[in-house]
C-alpha cells in the first residue's frame, strides 16, 4: 500500500484544476526567518542533527551495477564510499584509510579491491583490511579490527540510502514509497555543479509551480501550466505533480486506463536534500550537498530505460536532457538571486504562500527535526 494517490486520481485532480482554473493549496502560508539561511549554528545543526542521522539517498542503485562498482563522494561533509560486494549487497563506508586516513577512491568506477595510494593498505569490497605491506612493522596489529568504518546502508526502490551517525532516526514512510527508479533504468550521465546559494534555497526551487511562467517563460511554460500542481506529502517528504498540456489527451481514455507517464513530471522530495524527478525520456536524481552556508554542490544522476542501440530513442533522450538543463540553469540563476537578496537585509522572513505548500511542509519538518535550534 502506498501513501500516494494513484495515476487515475492524480489525473482527475489535474483535470478539475484545469477546468476550474485552480491548483492545490495548503491551509496556510508559512514565514521562514531569513536568519535560518544565514546562521552558521543552524547550518551546523542541519548537518549534524538531520542530514547525518536520517536515511538520505546517496546514489541510484543503477550507479552500482555490478560487484566492485563504487561511488565515492562527500555526503553532509563526510567522505563516503559506497560499493557493491560480490554477494550483491551494497555497503557504504567512511572513505578514510584505517592507517592514516587517506581516501581510498574518488568519483566512480569498478574495482576488485581498494588499495590506498599512500602506503598500499588494501581493503576488500566488504571493507575488510586484507593486506598491509611490511606488516611486521605494526606489532600486534589486529587486521580484523581495522576494516573500513561502515555506515548504515539500505537499498530500496532503486536508491541507496545511508545513515551516518547514531542514533539512527528511521523514516518509516520510505518503506511505503513506490518503485522510484525501476531496474530497467540505466545511468547515462552524472553532472556536478557548485552554486553560490544555501542548499534550502535550491530545494525550494523544485517544490512549486508558481514560478513556471515567470522563470521558465521560453522553456517549461510553453508545454506546461503556470501554477497548476497536485501536492502530496508523506512523512517529511512530498510529491509535486507538474502536468504537461498534453495530459488533456487522457480525457478521451476511460479513467481506469489512464497512465500519466509522459503526461506530467513528478518531483519526489526525499527529505531533506534529494529530489527524484520523472520526465518523458529519463529520470533525474538530484542531490544537493551543502558545502557551506552559501554554497551547494548540485549532483545530478540522469537515467534512462532507452538503449543506446536505439538511435532515435537516444536522440530524444539527449534532446530532453538538454531541455531540462536549460530549465535547470534558469532555476540556478534565481537561487543565486535569492541568496544575494537574503544578504541584502531587505527581508526578515520569506513568506511561502498557499501555492508553495510543499516548501512549508519542508520547513515545518526541518524545524521539528532540529528540535528548537535557533
Ligand atoms: S594512509 Fe592509507 S596506507 Fe597509509
Ligand atoms: Fe523551476
mmCIF file of C-alpha atoms in Angstrom, residues 4 12 28 49 73 122 127 132 135 141 155 218 227 245 258 270 278 294 296 305 337 346 367 374:
data_model
loop_
_atom_site.group_PDB
_atom_site.id
_atom_site.type_symbol
_atom_site.label_atom_id
_atom_site.label_comp_id
_atom_site.label_asym_id
_atom_site.label_seq_id
_atom_site.Cartn_x
_atom_site.Cartn_y
_atom_site.Cartn_z
ATOM 1 C CA UNK A 4 0.433 8.433 -2.612
ATOM 2 C CA UNK A 12 -8.692 13.663 -12.272
ATOM 3 C CA UNK A 28 -1.950 28.438 5.459
ATOM 4 C CA UNK A 49 21.004 16.529 13.512
ATOM 5 C CA UNK A 73 31.698 11.457 -2.758
ATOM 6 C CA UNK A 122 44.329 -2.967 0.788
ATOM 7 C CA UNK A 127 35.563 -3.300 3.787
ATOM 8 C CA UNK A 132 49.301 -4.404 4.909
ATOM 9 C CA UNK A 135 53.047 -5.836 8.238
ATOM 10 C CA UNK A 141 48.065 -5.171 14.505
ATOM 11 C CA UNK A 155 18.997 -0.298 -0.841
ATOM 12 C CA UNK A 218 10.730 30.000 -23.002
ATOM 13 C CA UNK A 227 0.698 27.414 -11.075
ATOM 14 C CA UNK A 245 -0.628 20.386 -21.568
ATOM 15 C CA UNK A 258 -5.289 6.440 -17.712
ATOM 16 C CA UNK A 270 13.048 12.916 -0.234
ATOM 17 C CA UNK A 278 10.416 11.874 -13.755
ATOM 18 C CA UNK A 294 26.057 29.913 0.997
ATOM 19 C CA UNK A 296 25.805 23.954 -2.579
ATOM 20 C CA UNK A 305 15.466 2.969 -19.999
ATOM 21 C CA UNK A 337 19.499 35.897 -6.882
ATOM 22 C CA UNK A 346 15.584 43.721 2.990
ATOM 23 C CA UNK A 367 12.102 22.724 12.360
ATOM 24 C CA UNK A 374 17.502 28.790 16.826
#
